[in-house]
Amino acid sequence: MTPTLPLAQWLDAPRTHDTPIAWLHDRTWTLGQLRFDVTQLVDILHQHDGARWALCFENSYLFIVALLATLHAGKTPVIPGHCREPLLEEQRALFDGLLSDQPLHWRGPVLVVTSPGESVVDFRPLPAIAPDAFVELFTSGSTGHPRRIVKPLTCLDREARLLADRFAGRLTGCRVVASVVPQHLYGLTFRIMLPMSLGLPLHAAMLYYAEQLAALDHQHRYAFISSPAFLKRLDVRLTPPPLAMIFSAGGKLPWPDVTQAASWTNVWPDEIYGSTETGILGWRHRQQDDVPWQPFAGIRFVAEGEAFRAISPLIPDENGLLLDDVIHFFADGAFHLAGRRGRVVKIEEKRISLCEIEQRVLELNGVRDAAALAITRHGRQAVAVLLVLDEAFRQQWQQRGSKSQELSWRRALRPWLEPVAVPRYWRIIDEIPVNSMNKRVYAQLQELFHDTP
């Protein structure tokens, strides 16, 4: 097993004070500065009665300061999944105060966390983090109502260790940059836990554009924590950055985007399968399209009817968690993902799988991405699809005309789908919209059809 540093030992590890923790532009934060900043914030938190503090940060170094300070102060860090003031106000019952790197208007205690640049030489030991300490995350789900998920630190440490056992050799000597926020588990695990547990410097800011990725200092090698949405938007005309690894999670990464990323960076992405509830479950490294997923060590899948239950050391419940994914296993334990269970609707008394429709539509010539949903028009329910086309086929579609192309698509789908499952409404868009956690919110996708004749 690859040695990793548990979160409770991040501050008192046998590392020198000048060990780099994070950087932003020309500034580098060291372990000595981290110790000073955390100690200052622990003292401030001890002056407040509130037990639950929401972490709302853009700067991931200051996020680490707040995370460690709340835990060492005996408080509970709450990660709300966003930093939008109206929603924070709406969810104010979920926490007693806010920690942020910017002023926020909220009817309660708000502590703005800064780093004055001082360093601790003789580190004063802080109160130990409780062995049963945990972090709370909130996911919005499809309804928009926050759902509380408790992550014991022991589970977060195990997850970092599992990742290190698989990837540490390729991560050696890397700096970590990311296009995902630490406000959800993928960002928290890969952008914060993994580099801190391995002693890798991390970038304090999020990358929003391919230009920022291309502008990275070529004196270093980087591991890039990405989302599929970012990899879709790469500008291959730019100078490629010196990447050693690319991680992608949070949604499906289409094969054309895999090949484009590999062609530009000379690095084939590593894809991660999991969820906030389960933690990491599987991974794959594709250099051809149809490569199956491999489960991480210690992860088991147990059949339960037509579904599967994940049993994992990263899931606090010893009974594991029932998965919403449709999974097809091979004899050696590898598996394919075939959509989601539960996206089944009734149309004209027939049960229709929207996932199956998406899979069939994705097989149509020229289709890069697709989203199927049920909409109601004139009192009648029907299937609608949003399509993203490749450039060549989009030009052909524009020249040929939409009605002619839709008829051709319907003919191609009829051998595979029930008549009522063949999409009736079609819309071509540039990209399937996703929320901040890179998830599709189908209620929002339906709005794209509100004005469609």
Coordinates of N, CA and C in Angstrom, one line a residue, residues 120-235:
V120 N 4.5 29.8 11.2 CA 4.8 29.2 12.6 C 6.1 28.5 12.5
V121 N 7.0 28.8 13.3 CA 8.3 28.1 13.4 C 8.2 27.0 14.5
D122 N 7.8 27.4 15.7 CA 7.5 26.4 16.8 C 6.0 26.2 16.8
F123 N 5.6 25.1 16.2 CA 4.1 24.8 16.1 C 3.5 24.5 17.4
R124 N 2.5 25.2 17.8 CA 1.8 24.9 19.0 C 0.7 23.8 18.7
P125 N 0.8 22.6 19.3 CA -0.1 21.6 19.0 C -1.6 22.0 19.2
L126 N -2.4 21.7 18.3 CA -3.8 22.1 18.4 C -4.6 20.9 19.1
P127 N -5.8 21.2 19.6 CA -6.6 20.1 20.0 C -6.8 19.0 18.9
A128 N -6.6 17.7 19.4 CA -6.7 16.7 18.4 C -8.1 16.6 17.7
I129 N -8.1 16.2 16.5 CA -9.4 16.0 15.8 C -10.0 14.7 16.3
A130 N -11.3 14.7 16.7 CA -12.0 13.6 17.2 C -11.9 12.4 16.3
P131 N -11.7 11.2 16.8 CA -11.6 10.0 15.9 C -12.9 9.7 15.1
D132 N -14.0 10.2 15.6 CA -15.3 10.0 14.9 C -15.8 11.3 14.2
A133 N -14.8 12.2 13.9 CA -15.2 13.4 13.2 C -15.7 13.1 11.8
F134 N -16.5 14.1 11.3 CA -17.0 13.9 10.0 C -17.2 15.2 9.3
V135 N -17.4 15.1 8.0 CA -17.8 16.3 7.2 C -19.2 16.0 6.6
E136 N -20.0 17.1 6.5 CA -21.3 17.0 5.9 C -21.3 17.6 4.5
L137 N -21.8 16.9 3.6 CA -22.0 17.4 2.2 C -23.5 17.4 1.9
F138 N -23.9 18.4 1.1 CA -25.3 18.4 0.7 C -25.4 18.4 -0.9
T139 N -26.1 17.4 -1.4 CA -26.4 17.4 -2.8 C -27.8 17.8 -3.1
S140 N -28.0 18.5 -4.2 CA -29.3 19.0 -4.5 C -30.2 18.0 -5.1
G141 N -29.7 17.0 -5.8 CA -30.6 16.0 -6.4 C -31.5 16.6 -7.5
S142 N -32.4 15.8 -8.0 CA -33.2 16.3 -9.1 C -34.3 17.3 -8.6
T143 N -34.6 17.3 -7.4 CA -35.7 18.1 -6.9 C -35.2 19.5 -6.4
G144 N -33.9 19.6 -6.2 CA -33.4 20.9 -5.8 C -33.3 21.0 -4.3
H145 N -34.0 20.1 -3.5 CA -33.9 20.1 -2.1 C -32.6 19.5 -1.6
P146 N -31.9 20.2 -0.7 CA -30.6 19.6 -0.3 C -30.8 18.3 0.5
R147 N -29.9 17.4 0.2 CA -29.9 16.1 0.9 C -28.6 15.9 1.6
R148 N -28.7 15.6 2.9 CA -27.5 15.6 3.8 C -26.8 14.2 3.6
I149 N -25.5 14.3 3.5 CA -24.7 13.1 3.4 C -23.5 13.3 4.3
V150 N -23.4 12.3 5.3 CA -22.3 12.4 6.3 C -21.1 11.6 5.8
K151 N -19.9 12.2 5.8 CA -18.7 11.5 5.4 C -17.7 11.5 6.6
P152 N -17.6 10.4 7.3 CA -16.6 10.3 8.3 C -15.2 10.5 7.7
L153 N -14.3 11.1 8.5 CA -12.9 11.4 8.0 C -12.2 10.1 7.7
T154 N -12.6 9.0 8.4 CA -12.0 7.7 8.2 C -12.3 7.3 6.7
C155 N -13.5 7.6 6.2 CA -13.9 7.2 4.9 C -13.1 8.0 3.9
L156 N -13.0 9.3 4.1 CA -12.2 10.2 3.2 C -10.7 9.8 3.2
D157 N -10.2 9.4 4.3 CA -8.8 9.0 4.3 C -8.6 7.7 3.5
R158 N -9.6 6.7 3.7 CA -9.5 5.5 3.0 C -9.6 5.7 1.5
E159 N -10.4 6.7 1.1 CA -10.6 7.0 -0.3 C -9.3 7.5 -0.9
A160 N -8.7 8.4 -0.2 CA -7.4 8.9 -0.7 C -6.3 7.8 -0.8
R161 N -6.4 6.9 0.2 CA -5.4 5.8 0.1 C -5.7 4.8 -1.1
L162 N -7.0 4.6 -1.3 CA -7.3 3.7 -2.5 C -6.8 4.4 -3.8
L163 N -7.0 5.7 -3.9 CA -6.5 6.4 -5.1 C -5.0 6.4 -5.2
A164 N -4.4 6.6 -4.1 CA -2.9 6.6 -4.0 C -2.4 5.2 -4.4
D165 N -3.0 4.1 -4.0 CA -2.5 2.8 -4.3 C -2.6 2.5 -5.8
R166 N -3.6 3.2 -6.5 CA -3.8 3.0 -7.9 C -2.9 3.9 -8.7
F167 N -2.8 5.2 -8.3 CA -2.3 6.2 -9.2 C -1.0 6.9 -8.7
A168 N -0.5 6.6 -7.4 CA 0.6 7.4 -6.9 C 1.8 7.4 -7.7
G169 N 2.1 6.3 -8.4 CA 3.3 6.2 -9.2 C 3.3 7.2 -10.3
R170 N 2.2 7.4 -10.9 CA 2.0 8.4 -12.0 C 1.9 9.8 -11.5
L171 N 1.5 10.0 -10.2 CA 1.4 11.3 -9.7 C 2.6 11.9 -9.1
T172 N 3.6 11.0 -8.9 CA 4.9 11.5 -8.3 C 5.5 12.7 -9.0
G173 N 5.8 13.7 -8.2 CA 6.4 14.9 -8.8 C 5.4 15.9 -9.4
C174 N 4.1 15.6 -9.4 CA 3.1 16.4 -10.0 C 2.7 17.6 -9.1
R175 N 2.2 18.6 -9.7 CA 1.4 19.6 -9.1 C -0.1 19.3 -9.5
V176 N -1.1 19.7 -8.7 CA -2.5 19.4 -9.0 C -3.2 20.6 -9.3
V177 N -3.9 20.6 -10.5 CA -4.7 21.7 -10.9 C -6.1 21.1 -11.2
A178 N -7.1 22.0 -11.2 CA -8.5 21.4 -11.2 C -9.5 22.4 -11.9
S179 N -10.5 21.8 -12.6 CA -11.6 22.6 -13.1 C -12.9 22.3 -12.3
V180 N -12.8 21.7 -11.2 CA -13.9 21.4 -10.4 C -13.7 22.0 -9.0
V181 N -14.8 22.3 -8.3 CA -14.8 22.9 -7.0 C -14.7 21.9 -5.9
P182 N -14.2 22.2 -4.7 CA -14.2 21.3 -3.6 C -15.5 21.2 -2.9
Q183 N -16.6 21.8 -3.4 CA -17.9 21.8 -2.8 C -18.7 20.5 -3.1
H184 N -18.1 19.6 -3.8 CA -18.7 18.2 -3.9 C -17.6 17.2 -3.8
L185 N -18.0 15.9 -3.6 CA -17.1 14.9 -3.2 C -15.9 14.7 -4.2
Y186 N -16.2 14.7 -5.5 CA -15.1 14.5 -6.5 C -14.1 15.6 -6.3
G187 N -14.5 16.9 -6.2 CA -13.5 17.9 -6.0 C -12.8 17.8 -4.7
L188 N -13.6 17.5 -3.6 CA -13.0 17.4 -2.3 C -12.0 16.3 -2.2
T189 N -12.3 15.1 -2.8 CA -11.4 14.0 -2.8 C -10.1 14.2 -3.6
F190 N -10.3 14.6 -4.9 CA -9.2 14.7 -5.8 C -8.4 16.0 -5.8
R191 N -9.1 17.1 -5.5 CA -8.4 18.4 -5.5 C -7.8 18.7 -4.1
I192 N -8.4 18.2 -3.0 CA -7.9 18.5 -1.7 C -7.3 17.3 -1.0
M193 N -8.1 16.2 -0.8 CA -7.6 15.1 0.0 C -6.4 14.4 -0.6
L194 N -6.5 14.1 -1.9 CA -5.4 13.3 -2.6 C -4.1 14.1 -2.6
P195 N -4.0 15.3 -3.0 CA -2.7 16.0 -3.0 C -2.2 16.2 -1.5
M196 N -3.1 16.6 -0.6 CA -2.7 16.8 0.8 C -2.1 15.5 1.4
S197 N -2.8 14.4 1.1 CA -2.3 13.1 1.7 C -1.0 12.6 1.1
L198 N -0.7 13.0 -0.2 CA 0.5 12.6 -0.8 C 1.6 13.7 -0.8
G199 N 1.3 14.9 -0.3 CA 2.3 15.9 -0.2 C 2.5 16.6 -1.5
L200 N 1.5 16.7 -2.4 CA 1.6 17.3 -3.7 C 1.1 18.8 -3.7
P201 N 1.8 19.8 -4.2 CA 1.3 21.1 -4.2 C 0.1 21.2 -5.0
L202 N -0.9 22.0 -4.6 CA -2.1 22.2 -5.3 C -2.4 23.6 -5.7
H203 N -3.1 23.8 -6.8 CA -3.4 25.2 -7.3 C -4.6 25.7 -6.5
A204 N -4.5 26.9 -6.0 CA -5.5 27.5 -5.1 C -6.7 27.9 -5.9
A205 N -6.6 28.1 -7.2 CA -7.7 28.7 -8.0 C -8.3 27.6 -8.9
M206 N -9.5 27.7 -9.3 CA -10.1 26.8 -10.3 C -9.8 27.3 -11.7
L207 N -9.6 26.3 -12.6 CA -9.5 26.7 -14.0 C -10.8 26.7 -14.7
Y208 N -11.2 27.8 -15.3 CA -12.4 27.9 -16.0 C -12.3 27.7 -17.5
Y209 N -11.1 28.0 -18.1 CA -11.0 28.0 -19.5 C -9.8 27.2 -19.9
A210 N -9.8 26.7 -21.2 CA -8.7 26.0 -21.7 C -7.4 26.9 -21.8
E211 N -7.6 28.2 -22.0 CA -6.5 29.1 -22.0 C -5.7 29.1 -20.7
Q212 N -6.4 29.0 -19.6 CA -5.7 28.9 -18.3 C -4.9 27.6 -18.2
L213 N -5.4 26.5 -18.7 CA -4.7 25.3 -18.7 C -3.5 25.4 -19.5
A214 N -3.6 26.0 -20.7 CA -2.5 26.1 -21.6 C -1.4 27.0 -21.1
A215 N -1.8 27.9 -20.2 CA -0.8 28.9 -19.6 C 0.0 28.4 -18.4
L216 N -0.2 27.2 -18.0 CA 0.5 26.7 -16.9 C 2.0 26.7 -17.1
D217 N 2.8 27.0 -16.1 CA 4.2 27.1 -16.1 C 4.8 25.7 -16.6
H218 N 5.6 25.7 -17.7 CA 6.1 24.5 -18.2 C 7.3 24.0 -17.4
Q219 N 7.7 24.6 -16.3 CA 8.8 24.1 -15.5 C 8.3 22.9 -14.7
H220 N 7.0 22.7 -14.6 CA 6.4 21.7 -13.7 C 5.6 20.7 -14.5
R221 N 5.2 19.5 -13.9 CA 4.3 18.6 -14.5 C 3.0 18.6 -13.6
Y222 N 1.9 18.4 -14.3 CA 0.6 18.6 -13.6 C -0.3 17.3 -13.7
A223 N -1.1 17.1 -12.7 CA -2.3 16.2 -12.7 C -3.5 17.2 -12.8
F224 N -4.3 16.9 -13.8 CA -5.5 17.8 -14.0 C -6.7 17.1 -13.6
I225 N -7.5 17.7 -12.6 CA -8.7 17.1 -12.1 C -9.8 17.8 -12.9
S226 N -10.5 17.1 -13.8 CA -11.4 17.8 -14.8 C -12.8 17.2 -14.7
S227 N -13.7 17.9 -15.4 CA -15.0 17.3 -15.7 C -15.1 17.1 -17.2
P228 N -16.1 16.2 -17.5 CA -16.3 16.0 -19.0 C -16.6 17.3 -19.7
A229 N -17.3 18.2 -19.1 CA -17.7 19.4 -19.7 C -16.5 20.2 -20.1
F230 N -15.5 20.3 -19.2 CA -14.3 21.0 -19.6 C -13.5 20.4 -20.7
L231 N -13.4 19.1 -20.7 CA -12.7 18.4 -21.8 C -13.4 18.5 -23.1
K232 N -14.7 18.7 -23.1 CA -15.4 18.9 -24.4 C -15.0 20.3 -25.0
R233 N -14.6 21.2 -24.1 CA -14.3 22.6 -24.6 C -12.9 22.9 -24.8
L234 N -12.0 21.9 -24.9 CA -10.6 22.2 -25.1 C -10.4 22.9 -26.5
D235 N -9.4 23.8 -26.5 CA -9.1 24.5 -27.7 C -7.7 23.9 -28.2

